[in-house]
Coordinates of C-alpha atoms and ligand atoms in Angstrom, one line a residue:
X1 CA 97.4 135.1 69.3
X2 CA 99.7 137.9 70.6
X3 CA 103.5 138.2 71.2
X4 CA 102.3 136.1 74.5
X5 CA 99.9 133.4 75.6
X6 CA 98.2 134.2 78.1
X7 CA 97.4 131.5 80.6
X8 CA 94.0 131.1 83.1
X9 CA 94.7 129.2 86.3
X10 CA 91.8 127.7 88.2
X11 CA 93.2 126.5 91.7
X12 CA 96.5 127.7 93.1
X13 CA 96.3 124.6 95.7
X14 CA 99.4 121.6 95.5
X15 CA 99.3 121.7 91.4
X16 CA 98.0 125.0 90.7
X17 CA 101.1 126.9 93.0
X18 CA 103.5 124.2 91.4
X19 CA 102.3 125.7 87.6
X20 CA 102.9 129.0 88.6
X21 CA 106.5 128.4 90.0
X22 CA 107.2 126.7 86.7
X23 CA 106.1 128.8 84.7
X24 CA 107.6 131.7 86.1
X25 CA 111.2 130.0 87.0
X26 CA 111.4 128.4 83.5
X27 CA 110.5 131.7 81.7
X28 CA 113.1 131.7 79.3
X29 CA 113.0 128.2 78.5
X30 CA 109.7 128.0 77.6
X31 CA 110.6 131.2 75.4
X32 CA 113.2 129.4 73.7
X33 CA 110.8 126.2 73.1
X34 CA 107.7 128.5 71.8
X35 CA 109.1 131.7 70.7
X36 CA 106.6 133.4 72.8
X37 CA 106.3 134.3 76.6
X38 CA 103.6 132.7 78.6
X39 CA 102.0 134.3 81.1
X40 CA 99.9 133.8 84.4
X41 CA 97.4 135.9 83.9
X42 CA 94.4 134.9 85.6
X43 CA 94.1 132.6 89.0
X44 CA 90.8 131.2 90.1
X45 CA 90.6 130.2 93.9
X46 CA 87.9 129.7 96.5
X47 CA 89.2 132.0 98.9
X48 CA 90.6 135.7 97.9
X49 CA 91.6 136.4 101.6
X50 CA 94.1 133.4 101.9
X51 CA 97.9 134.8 102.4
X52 CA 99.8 133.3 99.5
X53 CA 103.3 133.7 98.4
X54 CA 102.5 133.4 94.7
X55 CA 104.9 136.0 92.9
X56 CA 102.3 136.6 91.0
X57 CA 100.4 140.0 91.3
X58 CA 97.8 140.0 93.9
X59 CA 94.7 141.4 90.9
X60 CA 95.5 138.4 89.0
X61 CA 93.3 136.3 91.9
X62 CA 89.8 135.7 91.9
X63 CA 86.9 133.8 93.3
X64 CA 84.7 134.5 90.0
X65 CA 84.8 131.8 87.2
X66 CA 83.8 133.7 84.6
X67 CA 86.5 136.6 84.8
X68 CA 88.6 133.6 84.2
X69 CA 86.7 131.9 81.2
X70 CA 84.9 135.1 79.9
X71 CA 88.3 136.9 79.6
X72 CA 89.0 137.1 75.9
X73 CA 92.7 137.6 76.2
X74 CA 93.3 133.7 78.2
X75 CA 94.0 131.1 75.5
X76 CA 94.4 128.6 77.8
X77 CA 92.8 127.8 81.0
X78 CA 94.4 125.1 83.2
X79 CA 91.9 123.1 85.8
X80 CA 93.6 122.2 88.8
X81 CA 90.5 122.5 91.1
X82 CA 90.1 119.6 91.8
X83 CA 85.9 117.9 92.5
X84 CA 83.9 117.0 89.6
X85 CA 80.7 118.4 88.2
X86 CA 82.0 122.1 89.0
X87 CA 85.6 121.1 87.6
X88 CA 83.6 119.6 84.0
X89 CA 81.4 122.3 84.0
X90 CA 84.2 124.9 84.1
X91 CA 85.7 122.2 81.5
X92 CA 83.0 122.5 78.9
X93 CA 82.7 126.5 79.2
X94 CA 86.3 127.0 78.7
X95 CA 86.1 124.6 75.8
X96 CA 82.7 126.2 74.3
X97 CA 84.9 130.1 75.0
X98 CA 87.2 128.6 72.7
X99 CA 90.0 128.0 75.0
X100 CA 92.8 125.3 74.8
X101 CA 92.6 123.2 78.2
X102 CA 94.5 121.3 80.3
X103 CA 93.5 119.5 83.2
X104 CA 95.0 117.2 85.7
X105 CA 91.4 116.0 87.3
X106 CA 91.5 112.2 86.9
X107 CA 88.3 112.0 88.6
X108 CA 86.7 114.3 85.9
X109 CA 88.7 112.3 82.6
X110 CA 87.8 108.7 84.1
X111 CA 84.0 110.0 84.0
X112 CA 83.5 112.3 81.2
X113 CA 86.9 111.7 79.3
X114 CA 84.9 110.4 76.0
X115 CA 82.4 113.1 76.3
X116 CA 84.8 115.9 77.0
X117 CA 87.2 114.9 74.5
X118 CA 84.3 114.8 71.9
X119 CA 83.2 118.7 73.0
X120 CA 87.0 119.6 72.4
X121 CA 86.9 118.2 68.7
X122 CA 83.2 119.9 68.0
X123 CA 84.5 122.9 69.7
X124 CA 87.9 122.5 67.5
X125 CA 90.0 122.9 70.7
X126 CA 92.5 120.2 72.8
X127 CA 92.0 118.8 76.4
X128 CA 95.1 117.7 77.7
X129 CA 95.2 115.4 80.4
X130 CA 98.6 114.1 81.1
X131 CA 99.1 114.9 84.8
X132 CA 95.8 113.3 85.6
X133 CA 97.6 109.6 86.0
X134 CA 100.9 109.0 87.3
X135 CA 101.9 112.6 88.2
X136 CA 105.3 113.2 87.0
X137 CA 105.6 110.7 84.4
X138 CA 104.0 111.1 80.7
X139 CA 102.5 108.2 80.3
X140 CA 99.8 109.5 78.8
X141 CA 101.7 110.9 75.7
X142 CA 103.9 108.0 76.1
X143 CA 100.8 105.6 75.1
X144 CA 99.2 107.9 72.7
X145 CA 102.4 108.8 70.6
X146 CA 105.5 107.1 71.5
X147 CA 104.0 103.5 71.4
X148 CA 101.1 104.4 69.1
X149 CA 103.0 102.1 66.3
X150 CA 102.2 99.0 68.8
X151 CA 99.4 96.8 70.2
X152 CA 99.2 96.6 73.7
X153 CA 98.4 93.7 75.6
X154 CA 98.5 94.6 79.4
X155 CA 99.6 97.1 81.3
X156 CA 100.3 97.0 85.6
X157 CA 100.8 100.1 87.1
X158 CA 101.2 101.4 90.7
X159 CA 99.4 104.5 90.1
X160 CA 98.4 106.0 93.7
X161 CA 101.6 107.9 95.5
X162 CA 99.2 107.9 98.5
X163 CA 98.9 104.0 99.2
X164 CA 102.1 103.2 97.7
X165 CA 103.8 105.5 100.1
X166 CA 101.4 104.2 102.7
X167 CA 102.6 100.8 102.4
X168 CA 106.2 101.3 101.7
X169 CA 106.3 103.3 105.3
X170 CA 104.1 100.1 107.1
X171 CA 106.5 97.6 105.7
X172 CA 110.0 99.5 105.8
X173 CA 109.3 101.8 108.9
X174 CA 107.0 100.1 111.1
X175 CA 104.8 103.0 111.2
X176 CA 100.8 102.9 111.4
X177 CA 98.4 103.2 109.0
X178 CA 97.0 106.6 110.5
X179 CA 100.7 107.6 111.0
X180 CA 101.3 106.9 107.4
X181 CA 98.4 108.3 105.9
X182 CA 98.5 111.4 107.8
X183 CA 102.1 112.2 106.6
X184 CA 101.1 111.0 102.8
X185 CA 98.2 114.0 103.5
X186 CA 100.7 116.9 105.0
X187 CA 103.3 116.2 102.1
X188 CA 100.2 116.7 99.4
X189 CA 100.0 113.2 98.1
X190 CA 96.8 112.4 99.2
X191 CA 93.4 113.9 97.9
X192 CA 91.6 116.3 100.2
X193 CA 89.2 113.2 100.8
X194 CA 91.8 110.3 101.2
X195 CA 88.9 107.9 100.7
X196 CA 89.2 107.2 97.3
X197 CA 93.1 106.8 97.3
X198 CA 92.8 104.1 100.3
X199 CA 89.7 102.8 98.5
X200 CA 91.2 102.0 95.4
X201 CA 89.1 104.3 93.7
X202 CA 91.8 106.9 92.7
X203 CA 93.2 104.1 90.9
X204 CA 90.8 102.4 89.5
X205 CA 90.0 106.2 87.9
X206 CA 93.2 106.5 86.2
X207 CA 93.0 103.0 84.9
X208 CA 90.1 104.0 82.7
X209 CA 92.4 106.6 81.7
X210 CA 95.5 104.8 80.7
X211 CA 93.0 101.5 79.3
X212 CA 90.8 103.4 77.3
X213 CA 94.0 104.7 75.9
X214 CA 95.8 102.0 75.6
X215 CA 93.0 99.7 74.0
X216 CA 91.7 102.5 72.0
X217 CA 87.9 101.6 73.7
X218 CA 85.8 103.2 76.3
X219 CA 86.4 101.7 79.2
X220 CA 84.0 103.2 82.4
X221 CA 84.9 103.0 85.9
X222 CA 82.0 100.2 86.6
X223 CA 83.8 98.3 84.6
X224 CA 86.5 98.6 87.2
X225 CA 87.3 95.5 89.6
X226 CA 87.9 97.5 92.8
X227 CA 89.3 96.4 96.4
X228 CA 91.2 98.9 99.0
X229 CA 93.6 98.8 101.6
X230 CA 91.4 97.6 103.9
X231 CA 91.6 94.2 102.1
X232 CA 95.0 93.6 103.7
X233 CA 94.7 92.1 107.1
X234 CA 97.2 92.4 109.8
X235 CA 100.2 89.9 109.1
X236 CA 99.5 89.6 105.2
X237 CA 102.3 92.0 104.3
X238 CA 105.0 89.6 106.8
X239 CA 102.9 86.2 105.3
X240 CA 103.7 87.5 101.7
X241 CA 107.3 88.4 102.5
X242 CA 107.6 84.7 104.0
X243 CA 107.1 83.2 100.6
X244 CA 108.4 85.5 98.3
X245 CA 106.4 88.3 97.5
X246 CA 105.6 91.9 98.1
X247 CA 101.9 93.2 98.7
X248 CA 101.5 96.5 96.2
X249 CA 98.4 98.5 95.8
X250 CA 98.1 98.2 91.4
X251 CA 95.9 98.9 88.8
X252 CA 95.9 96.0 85.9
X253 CA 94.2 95.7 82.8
X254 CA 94.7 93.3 79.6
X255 CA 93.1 92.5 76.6
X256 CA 92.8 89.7 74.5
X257 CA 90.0 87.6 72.5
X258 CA 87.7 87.3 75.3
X259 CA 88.0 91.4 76.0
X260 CA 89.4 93.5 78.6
X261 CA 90.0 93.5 82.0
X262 CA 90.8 95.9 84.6
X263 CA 91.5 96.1 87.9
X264 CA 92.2 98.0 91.0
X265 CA 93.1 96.3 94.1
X266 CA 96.1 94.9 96.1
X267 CA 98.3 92.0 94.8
X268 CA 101.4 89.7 95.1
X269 CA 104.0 90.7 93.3
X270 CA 107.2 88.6 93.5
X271 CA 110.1 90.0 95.0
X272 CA 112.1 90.4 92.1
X273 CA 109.2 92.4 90.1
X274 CA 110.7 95.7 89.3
X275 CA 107.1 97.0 90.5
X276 CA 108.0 95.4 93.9
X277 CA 110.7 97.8 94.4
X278 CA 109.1 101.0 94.0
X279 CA 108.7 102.8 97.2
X280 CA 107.3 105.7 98.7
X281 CA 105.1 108.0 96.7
X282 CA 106.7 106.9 93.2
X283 CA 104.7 105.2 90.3
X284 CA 105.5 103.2 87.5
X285 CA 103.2 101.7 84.8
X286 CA 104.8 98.4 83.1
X287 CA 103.8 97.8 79.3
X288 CA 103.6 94.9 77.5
X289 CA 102.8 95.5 73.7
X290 CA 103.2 92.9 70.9
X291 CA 106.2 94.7 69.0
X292 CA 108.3 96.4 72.3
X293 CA 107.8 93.5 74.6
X294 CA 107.9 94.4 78.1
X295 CA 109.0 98.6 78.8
X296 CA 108.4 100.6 82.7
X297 CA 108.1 104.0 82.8
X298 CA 109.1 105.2 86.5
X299 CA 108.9 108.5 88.6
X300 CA 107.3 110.2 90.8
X301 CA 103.4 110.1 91.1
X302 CA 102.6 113.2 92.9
X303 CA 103.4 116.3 94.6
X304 CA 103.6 119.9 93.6
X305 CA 106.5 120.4 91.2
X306 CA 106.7 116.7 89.6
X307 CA 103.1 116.8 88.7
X308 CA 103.2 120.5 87.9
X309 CA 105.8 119.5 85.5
X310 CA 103.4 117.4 83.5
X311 CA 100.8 120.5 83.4
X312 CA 103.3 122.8 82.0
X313 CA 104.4 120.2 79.4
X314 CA 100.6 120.1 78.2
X315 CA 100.5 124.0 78.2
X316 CA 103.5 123.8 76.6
X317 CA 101.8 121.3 73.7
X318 CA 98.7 123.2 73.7
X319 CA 100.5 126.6 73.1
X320 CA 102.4 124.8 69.9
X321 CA 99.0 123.6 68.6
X322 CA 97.7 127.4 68.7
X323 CA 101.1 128.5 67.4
X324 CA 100.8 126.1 64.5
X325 CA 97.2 126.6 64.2
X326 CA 96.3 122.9 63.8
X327 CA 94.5 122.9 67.4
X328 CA 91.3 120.3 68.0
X329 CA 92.7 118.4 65.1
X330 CA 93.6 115.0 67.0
X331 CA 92.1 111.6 66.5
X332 CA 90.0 110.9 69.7
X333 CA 87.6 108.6 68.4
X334 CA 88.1 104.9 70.1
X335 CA 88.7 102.0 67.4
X336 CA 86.9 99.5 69.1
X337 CA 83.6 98.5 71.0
X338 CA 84.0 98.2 74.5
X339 CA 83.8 94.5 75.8
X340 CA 84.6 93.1 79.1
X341 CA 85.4 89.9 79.8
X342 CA 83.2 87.6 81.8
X343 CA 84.8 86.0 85.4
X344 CA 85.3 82.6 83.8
X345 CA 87.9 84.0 81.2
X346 CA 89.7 86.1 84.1
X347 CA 93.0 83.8 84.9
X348 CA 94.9 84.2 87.8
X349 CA 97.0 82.3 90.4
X350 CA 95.4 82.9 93.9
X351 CA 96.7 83.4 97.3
X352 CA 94.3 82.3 100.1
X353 CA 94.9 82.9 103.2
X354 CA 92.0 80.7 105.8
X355 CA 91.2 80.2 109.0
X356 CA 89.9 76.6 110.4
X357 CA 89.5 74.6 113.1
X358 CA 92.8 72.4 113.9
X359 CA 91.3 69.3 113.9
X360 CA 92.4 65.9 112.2
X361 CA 91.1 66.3 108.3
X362 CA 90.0 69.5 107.8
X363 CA 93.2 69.7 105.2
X364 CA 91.7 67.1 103.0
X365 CA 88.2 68.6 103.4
X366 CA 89.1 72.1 102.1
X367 CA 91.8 71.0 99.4
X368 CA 88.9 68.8 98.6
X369 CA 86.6 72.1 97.9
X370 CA 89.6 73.4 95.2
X371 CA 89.2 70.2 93.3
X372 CA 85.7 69.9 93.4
X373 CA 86.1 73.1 91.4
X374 CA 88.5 72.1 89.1
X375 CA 91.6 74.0 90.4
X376 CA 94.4 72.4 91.5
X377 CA 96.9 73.4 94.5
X378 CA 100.7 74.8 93.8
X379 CA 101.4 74.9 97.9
X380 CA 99.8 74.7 101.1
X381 CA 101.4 76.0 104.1
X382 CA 99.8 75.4 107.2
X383 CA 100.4 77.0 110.4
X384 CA 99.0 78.3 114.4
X385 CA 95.9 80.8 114.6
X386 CA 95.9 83.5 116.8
X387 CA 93.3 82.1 118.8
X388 CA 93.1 78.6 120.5
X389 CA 92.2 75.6 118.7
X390 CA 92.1 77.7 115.1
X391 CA 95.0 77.0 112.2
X392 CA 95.8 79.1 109.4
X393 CA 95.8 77.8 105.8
X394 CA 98.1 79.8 103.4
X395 CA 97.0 78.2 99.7
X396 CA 98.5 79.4 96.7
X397 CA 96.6 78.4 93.3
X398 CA 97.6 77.2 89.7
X399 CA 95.7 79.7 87.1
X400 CA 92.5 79.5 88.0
X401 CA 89.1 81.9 86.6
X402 CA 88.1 84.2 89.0
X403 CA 84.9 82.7 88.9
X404 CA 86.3 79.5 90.6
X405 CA 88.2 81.8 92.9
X406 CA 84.4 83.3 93.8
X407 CA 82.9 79.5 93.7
X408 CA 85.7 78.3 96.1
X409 CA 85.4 80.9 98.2
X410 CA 81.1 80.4 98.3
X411 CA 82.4 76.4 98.9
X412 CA 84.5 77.3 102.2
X413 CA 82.0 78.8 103.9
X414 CA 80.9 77.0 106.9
X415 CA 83.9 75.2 106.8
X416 CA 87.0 78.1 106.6
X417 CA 87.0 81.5 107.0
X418 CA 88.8 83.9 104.3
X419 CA 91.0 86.1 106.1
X420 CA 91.9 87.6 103.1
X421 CA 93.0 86.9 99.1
X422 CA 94.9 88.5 96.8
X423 CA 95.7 87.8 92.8
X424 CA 99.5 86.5 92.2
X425 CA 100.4 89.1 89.2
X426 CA 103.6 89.5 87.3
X427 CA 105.3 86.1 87.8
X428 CA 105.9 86.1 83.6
X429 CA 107.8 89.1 83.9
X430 CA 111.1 88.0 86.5
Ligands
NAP1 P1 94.3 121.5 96.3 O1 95.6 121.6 96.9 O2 93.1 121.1 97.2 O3 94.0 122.9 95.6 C1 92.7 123.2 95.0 C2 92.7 124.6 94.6 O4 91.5 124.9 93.8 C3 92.8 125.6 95.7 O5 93.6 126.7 95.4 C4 91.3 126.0 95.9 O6 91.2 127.3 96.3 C5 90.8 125.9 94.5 N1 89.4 125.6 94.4 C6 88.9 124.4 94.7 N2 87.5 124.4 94.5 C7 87.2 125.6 94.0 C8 86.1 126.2 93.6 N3 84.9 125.6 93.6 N4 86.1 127.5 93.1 C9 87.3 128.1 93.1 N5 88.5 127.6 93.5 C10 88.4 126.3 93.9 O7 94.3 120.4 95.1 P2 95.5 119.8 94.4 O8 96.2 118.8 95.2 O9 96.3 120.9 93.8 O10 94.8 119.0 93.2 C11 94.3 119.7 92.1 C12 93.9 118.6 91.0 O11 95.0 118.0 90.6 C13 92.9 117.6 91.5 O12 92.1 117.2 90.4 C14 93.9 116.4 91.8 O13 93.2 115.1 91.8 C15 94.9 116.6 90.7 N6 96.2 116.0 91.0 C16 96.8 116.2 92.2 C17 98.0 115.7 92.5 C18 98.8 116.0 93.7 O14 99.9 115.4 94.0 N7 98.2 116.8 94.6 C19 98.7 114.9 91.5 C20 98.0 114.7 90.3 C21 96.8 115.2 90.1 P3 91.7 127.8 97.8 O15 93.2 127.9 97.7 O16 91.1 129.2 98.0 O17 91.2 126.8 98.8
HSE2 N1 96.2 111.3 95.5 C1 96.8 111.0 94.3 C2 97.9 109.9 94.6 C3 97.5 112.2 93.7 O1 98.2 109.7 95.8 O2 98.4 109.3 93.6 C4 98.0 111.9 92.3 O3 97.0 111.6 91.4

């Protein structure tokens, strides 16, 4: 490597522009930190004609791939393209050119992390991946090196900017769903294609990620419990308020004897979780592991600069690694078989939230269904329907399975309707 390292963008979109500004703001920082300049050098984008204000010089952009990965003089090429099979392919070729990458393409790690990471060892290069979960904040360098000395048990994060900000702005502004989203879109939170944020996919995505990590295991996205936004119903957020809690978008996942489990889906956290504070388009991923006990890393979870600032610290660790010549030497290889645990080992508390006719015994009749299942009542709360002649039931559960949850549910029909449900999570922690 020369007196430089000379750094290929692909995309110059909400990351890619964020990179550059970095990079060319923090110049004689990251000369300090690496002895060496790093340049911009190439800049892959889909459209040559679009005005940009880049400060970069206008040859440095093209539309070709391979003037970007078959350029000799690139030591590192950064994917911040976004999709997925174009994004792995360009991946694999930069790996197999012998280039250090970094990537912040959750999508791409959550499905071909474990194979990717494998081609980077063969190939003897690194894949970074540390703005691909949780924008700003490293938690992946924060699982893999500062708590590698512990075992981690669980780990609850609220890991989309998008629905978190969604939320916050329903609850704390009164402003609509479209409202909401539209603004998450315009302030380049949400993906070009919201549908996997609001889904619960984007989520569910970088769960593999951080579990996978975190359990040393290959966890795969269909091994992913996943529920949207469009799970809460109209009045949920003001029911849960009512007794307590706040409704937040999370991803989960904990291991024990009976495996792992991970989640994506919206849940009831109590008030006084520290998750149930975080607002807007900030993340945070709680910890629990055997020797630290309970830790929360906190920030922002995306956006141009805060996530460009995770991109530049992997550049930043992949130009050491060439520096120091020990690139493609890290441990990748997971520690232990995948297994998942069954529904009858997932434990939960419940909230249910039913409509039924308000007639004289229809109480004992459904708390009658919970017992017949084995799973016993912590409070019922009953009160008017929106339409005439209907009540609402709001049930919260002792620890149940989420197989009874599934069996109760199966039970009430015919006799309730579920307006909606949500898992109780966090209560050990406040
Ligand atoms: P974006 O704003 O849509 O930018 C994408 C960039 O890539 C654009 O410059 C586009 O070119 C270029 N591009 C896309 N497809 C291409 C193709 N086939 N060939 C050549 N160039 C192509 O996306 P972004 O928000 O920066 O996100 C980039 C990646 O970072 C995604 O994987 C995303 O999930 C991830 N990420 C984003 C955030 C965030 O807050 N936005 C946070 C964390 C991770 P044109 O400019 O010509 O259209
Ligand atoms: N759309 C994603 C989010 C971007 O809202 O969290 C960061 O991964």
């Amino acid at each position: 490597m020369a007196n430089k390292v000379s750094v290929g963008l692909l995309g110059f979109g909400t990351v890619g522009s964020g990179v550059a500004a970095i990079v060319q703001q923090h110049q004689q920082d990251l000369l300090h930190k690496l002895g060496t300049e790093v340049s911009i050098d190439k800049v892959l984008v889909k459209d040559i004609t679009k005005k940009r204000d880049t400060g970069l010089p206008p040859d440095v952009f093209t539309a070709e791939l391979d003037e970007v990965i078959g350029d000799a003089s690139i030591d590192i090429v950064v994917e911040v393209m976004g999709g997925i099979e174009e994004a792995k392919q360009a991946i694999e070729q930069s790996l197999r050119a012998g280039k250090q990458v970094v990537t912040a393409n959750k999508d791409v790690m959550a499905l071909y992390g474990h194979e990717l990471l494998q081609l980077a060892d063969t190939e003897k290069q690194d894949l970074f991946y540390e703005a691909s979960v949780a924008g700003g904040i490293p938690i992946i360098r924060t699982l893999e090196d500062g708590l590698a000395s512990d075992r981690i048990s669980n780990l609850m994060g609220i890991v989309n900017g998008t629905t978190n900000f969604i939320l916050t702005k329903m609850k704390q502004e009164n402003m609509s769903y479209e409202d909401a989203l539209a603004e998450a879109t315009a302030l380049g939170f949400a993906e070009a294609d919201p549908t996997a944020d609001v889904g619960g996919l984007d989520a569910a995505r970088k769960m593999v990620i951080l579990s996978s990590l975190a359990y040393s295991t290959e966890v795969s996205l269909e091994d992913v419990l996943v529920r949207g936004m469009d799970e809460i119903r109209d009045g949920d957020v003001e029911l849960a308020s009512r007794i307590g809690y706040t409704i937040k978008m999370v991803g989960a996942s904990q291991t024990d004897e009976d495996g792992i489990e991970v989640v994506s889906e919206p849940v009831f956290l109590p008030d006084a979780h520290p998750l149930a504070s975080v607002n807007n388009e900030f993340n945070a991923v709680y910890i629990h592991g055997a020797a630290v006990g309970e830790t929360m890393l906190y920030g922002p979870g995306a956006g141009s600069l805060p996530t460009a600032t995770s991109v530049v610290a992997d550049v930043i660790a992949a130009c050491r690694n060439l520096l120091l010549e020990v690139n493609g030497k890290r441990q990748h290889a997971p520690q232990h078989e995948r297994a998942i645990k069954p529904p009858d080992k997932q434990i939960a508390k419940y909230f249910h939230r039913l409509s039924v006719d308000d007639e004289v015994g229809v109480l004992t009749k459904v708390t009658a269904v919970y017992s017949g299942r084995g799973a016993s009542l912590a409070s019922v709360i009953q009160h008017p329907g929106e339409e005439e002649g209907k009540a609402e039931l709001l049930l919260v559960t002792h620890r149940i399975s989420r197989q009874q949850h599934l069996d109760i549910t199966k039970d009430l029909e015919g006799l309730a309707s579920m307006i909606s449900h949500y898992r109780i999570a966090g209560e050990e922690s406040v």
